[in-house]
PDB file of C-alpha atoms in Angstrom:
ATOM      1  CA  MET V 468     -42.167  62.034 -84.188  1.00  0.00           C
ATOM      2  CA  LEU V 469     -45.577  60.247 -84.493  1.00  0.00           C
ATOM      3  CA  ARG V 470     -44.573  59.087 -87.997  1.00  0.00           C
ATOM      4  CA  PHE V 471     -41.963  56.851 -86.406  1.00  0.00           C
ATOM      5  CA  ALA V 472     -44.299  55.358 -83.734  1.00  0.00           C
ATOM      6  CA  PRO V 473     -45.569  52.463 -85.942  1.00  0.00           C
ATOM      7  CA  VAL V 474     -42.034  51.582 -86.956  1.00  0.00           C
ATOM      8  CA  ALA V 475     -40.856  51.695 -83.314  1.00  0.00           C
ATOM      9  CA  ILE V 476     -43.854  49.614 -82.132  1.00  0.00           C
ATOM     10  CA  THR V 477     -43.273  47.056 -84.957  1.00  0.00           C
ATOM     11  CA  THR V 478     -39.609  46.860 -84.138  1.00  0.00           C
ATOM     12  CA  CYS V 479     -40.297  46.150 -80.363  1.00  0.00           C
ATOM     13  CA  LEU V 480     -43.007  43.541 -81.258  1.00  0.00           C
ATOM     14  CA  LEU V 481     -40.552  41.718 -83.547  1.00  0.00           C
ATOM     15  CA  PHE V 482     -37.766  41.877 -80.902  1.00  0.00           C
ATOM     16  CA  ALA V 483     -40.132  40.540 -78.231  1.00  0.00           C
ATOM     17  CA  ALA V 484     -41.371  37.704 -80.574  1.00  0.00           C
ATOM     18  CA  GLY V 485     -37.759  36.807 -81.325  1.00  0.00           C
ATOM     19  CA  ALA V 486     -36.781  36.830 -77.650  1.00  0.00           C
ATOM     20  CA  ALA V 487     -39.722  34.533 -76.791  1.00  0.00           C
ATOM     21  CA  ALA V 488     -38.883  32.182 -79.569  1.00  0.00           C
ATOM     22  CA  LYS V 489     -35.340  31.869 -78.114  1.00  0.00           C
ATOM     23  CA  ALA V 490     -36.443  31.562 -74.468  1.00  0.00           C
ATOM     24  CA  PRO V 491     -34.893  28.681 -72.762  1.00  0.00           C
ATOM     25  CA  VAL V 492     -37.090  25.664 -72.310  1.00  0.00           C
ATOM     26  CA  ASP V 493     -38.049  24.668 -68.778  1.00  0.00           C
ATOM     27  CA  ALA V 494     -35.317  22.324 -67.328  1.00  0.00           C
ATOM     28  CA  GLN V 495     -37.975  20.285 -65.665  1.00  0.00           C
ATOM     29  CA  LEU V 496     -39.902  19.798 -68.789  1.00  0.00           C
ATOM     30  CA  LEU V 497     -36.715  18.461 -70.492  1.00  0.00           C
ATOM     31  CA  LYS V 498     -35.949  16.208 -67.526  1.00  0.00           C
ATOM     32  CA  ARG V 499     -39.547  14.668 -67.788  1.00  0.00           C
ATOM     33  CA  GLY V 500     -39.059  14.314 -71.523  1.00  0.00           C
ATOM     34  CA  ARG V 501     -35.788  12.510 -71.071  1.00  0.00           C
ATOM     35  CA  ALA V 502     -37.360  10.189 -68.540  1.00  0.00           C
ATOM     36  CA  ILE V 503     -40.224   9.375 -70.858  1.00  0.00           C
ATOM     37  CA  ALA V 504     -37.809   8.625 -73.712  1.00  0.00           C
ATOM     38  CA  GLN V 505     -35.736   6.474 -71.478  1.00  0.00           C
ATOM     39  CA  ALA V 506     -38.585   4.596 -69.960  1.00  0.00           C
ATOM     40  CA  ASN V 507     -40.425   3.927 -73.230  1.00  0.00           C
ATOM     41  CA  CYS V 508     -37.583   3.809 -75.923  1.00  0.00           C
ATOM     42  CA  GLY V 509     -34.288   3.437 -74.173  1.00  0.00           C
ATOM     43  CA  ARG V 510     -34.027  -0.327 -74.584  1.00  0.00           C
ATOM     44  CA  CYS V 511     -33.669   0.116 -78.384  1.00  0.00           C
ATOM     45  CA  HIS V 512     -32.780   3.749 -79.047  1.00  0.00           C
ATOM     46  CA  ALA V 513     -30.009   6.001 -77.913  1.00  0.00           C
ATOM     47  CA  VAL V 514     -32.115   8.613 -76.205  1.00  0.00           C
ATOM     48  CA  GLY V 515     -29.316  11.060 -75.292  1.00  0.00           C
ATOM     49  CA  PRO V 516     -27.194  13.427 -77.132  1.00  0.00           C
ATOM     50  CA  ARG V 517     -24.502  10.911 -77.556  1.00  0.00           C
ATOM     51  CA  GLY V 518     -24.143   7.110 -77.652  1.00  0.00           C
ATOM     52  CA  VAL V 519     -25.273   4.274 -79.960  1.00  0.00           C
ATOM     53  CA  SER V 520     -28.649   2.614 -80.070  1.00  0.00           C
ATOM     54  CA  ALA V 521     -28.814  -0.786 -78.480  1.00  0.00           C
ATOM     55  CA  ASN V 522     -30.698  -1.957 -81.619  1.00  0.00           C
ATOM     56  CA  PRO V 523     -28.713  -0.830 -84.768  1.00  0.00           C
ATOM     57  CA  LYS V 524     -31.996  -0.553 -86.661  1.00  0.00           C
ATOM     58  CA  SER V 525     -33.416   2.030 -84.094  1.00  0.00           C
ATOM     59  CA  PRO V 526     -32.197   5.466 -84.972  1.00  0.00           C
ATOM     60  CA  PRO V 527     -30.747   7.591 -82.262  1.00  0.00           C
ATOM     61  CA  PHE V 528     -33.226  10.196 -81.049  1.00  0.00           C
ATOM     62  CA  ARG V 529     -30.720  13.015 -81.709  1.00  0.00           C
ATOM     63  CA  ASP V 530     -30.930  12.340 -85.392  1.00  0.00           C
ATOM     64  CA  LEU V 531     -34.761  12.031 -85.765  1.00  0.00           C
ATOM     65  CA  ALA V 532     -35.197  15.421 -87.206  1.00  0.00           C
ATOM     66  CA  ARG V 533     -33.128  14.515 -90.135  1.00  0.00           C
ATOM     67  CA  LYS V 534     -35.735  11.990 -91.107  1.00  0.00           C
ATOM     68  CA  TYR V 535     -38.998  13.252 -89.800  1.00  0.00           C
ATOM     69  CA  PRO V 536     -40.523  16.625 -88.815  1.00  0.00           C
ATOM     70  CA  LEU V 537     -40.666  16.195 -85.045  1.00  0.00           C
ATOM     71  CA  HIS V 538     -44.026  18.041 -84.799  1.00  0.00           C
ATOM     72  CA  ASN V 539     -45.525  15.275 -86.908  1.00  0.00           C
ATOM     73  CA  LEU V 540     -44.801  12.845 -84.055  1.00  0.00           C
ATOM     74  CA  GLU V 541     -47.425  14.570 -81.695  1.00  0.00           C
ATOM     75  CA  GLU V 542     -50.395  12.765 -83.170  1.00  0.00           C
ATOM     76  CA  ALA V 543     -48.763   9.436 -83.392  1.00  0.00           C
ATOM     77  CA  LEU V 544     -47.520   9.694 -79.789  1.00  0.00           C
ATOM     78  CA  ALA V 545     -51.242  10.442 -78.639  1.00  0.00           C
ATOM     79  CA  GLU V 546     -52.628   7.608 -80.707  1.00  0.00           C
ATOM     80  CA  GLY V 547     -50.021   5.019 -79.935  1.00  0.00           C
ATOM     81  CA  ILE V 548     -47.065   4.351 -82.174  1.00  0.00           C
ATOM     82  CA  VAL V 549     -47.118   0.826 -83.616  1.00  0.00           C
ATOM     83  CA  VAL V 550     -43.985   0.091 -85.742  1.00  0.00           C
ATOM     84  CA  GLY V 551     -41.037  -2.207 -85.678  1.00  0.00           C
ATOM     85  CA  HIS V 552     -37.349  -2.162 -86.450  1.00  0.00           C
ATOM     86  CA  GLU V 553     -36.979  -5.225 -88.735  1.00  0.00           C
ATOM     87  CA  GLY V 554     -37.828  -7.887 -86.300  1.00  0.00           C
ATOM     88  CA  VAL V 555     -37.858  -6.002 -83.089  1.00  0.00           C
ATOM     89  CA  GLU V 556     -41.273  -4.685 -82.204  1.00  0.00           C
ATOM     90  CA  MET V 557     -41.608  -1.343 -80.557  1.00  0.00           C
ATOM     91  CA  PRO V 558     -43.767  -1.462 -77.454  1.00  0.00           C
ATOM     92  CA  GLN V 559     -47.032   0.195 -78.082  1.00  0.00           C
ATOM     93  CA  PHE V 560     -47.735   3.169 -75.645  1.00  0.00           C
ATOM     94  CA  ARG V 561     -49.915   6.294 -75.573  1.00  0.00           C
ATOM     95  CA  LEU V 562     -48.879   9.520 -74.063  1.00  0.00           C
ATOM     96  CA  SER V 563     -50.929  12.241 -72.405  1.00  0.00           C
ATOM     97  CA  ALA V 564     -50.719  15.854 -73.828  1.00  0.00           C
ATOM     98  CA  ALA V 565     -48.282  16.852 -71.110  1.00  0.00           C
ATOM     99  CA  GLN V 566     -46.111  13.816 -71.664  1.00  0.00           C
ATOM    100  CA  ILE V 567     -46.095  14.618 -75.479  1.00  0.00           C
ATOM    101  CA  GLU V 568     -45.111  18.112 -74.776  1.00  0.00           C
ATOM    102  CA  ALA V 569     -42.190  17.094 -72.507  1.00  0.00           C
ATOM    103  CA  LEU V 570     -40.974  14.324 -74.879  1.00  0.00           C
ATOM    104  CA  LEU V 571     -41.085  16.638 -77.985  1.00  0.00           C
ATOM    105  CA  ALA V 572     -39.328  19.503 -75.936  1.00  0.00           C
ATOM    106  CA  TYR V 573     -36.625  16.970 -75.030  1.00  0.00           C
ATOM    107  CA  LEU V 574     -36.345  15.599 -78.610  1.00  0.00           C
ATOM    108  CA  ASN V 575     -36.005  19.173 -80.005  1.00  0.00           C
ATOM    109  CA  SER V 576     -33.263  20.007 -77.479  1.00  0.00           C
ATOM    110  CA  ILE V 577     -30.961  17.218 -78.553  1.00  0.00           C
ATOM    111  CA  GLN V 578     -31.147  17.377 -82.376  1.00  0.00           C
ATOM    112  CA  ARG V 579     -27.918  17.785 -84.311  1.00  0.00           C
TER     113      ARG V 579
END
């Protein structure tokens, strides 16, 4: 019976890790992330799971992962994103670590 102990322990650990990876994201974190997206980006980007961007050159947030690994945005958000969308300048802003966590959680939750 002791021969099977390592297999059983490994199986339990793998199951627990899988369950933790699929744990639901905190609804309040997602709500804060959506509010950050709307306040800082909503004038040009579609920030929700549906809808079109007010500026056609600004990609909808639900499609961002098709173009960029979302985790790569963490540093840019902390340092301040400075880009434009062909004539329409994005406002420069810097986010705190907590705001970045909330925004990235929200962005991940709406990807198609």
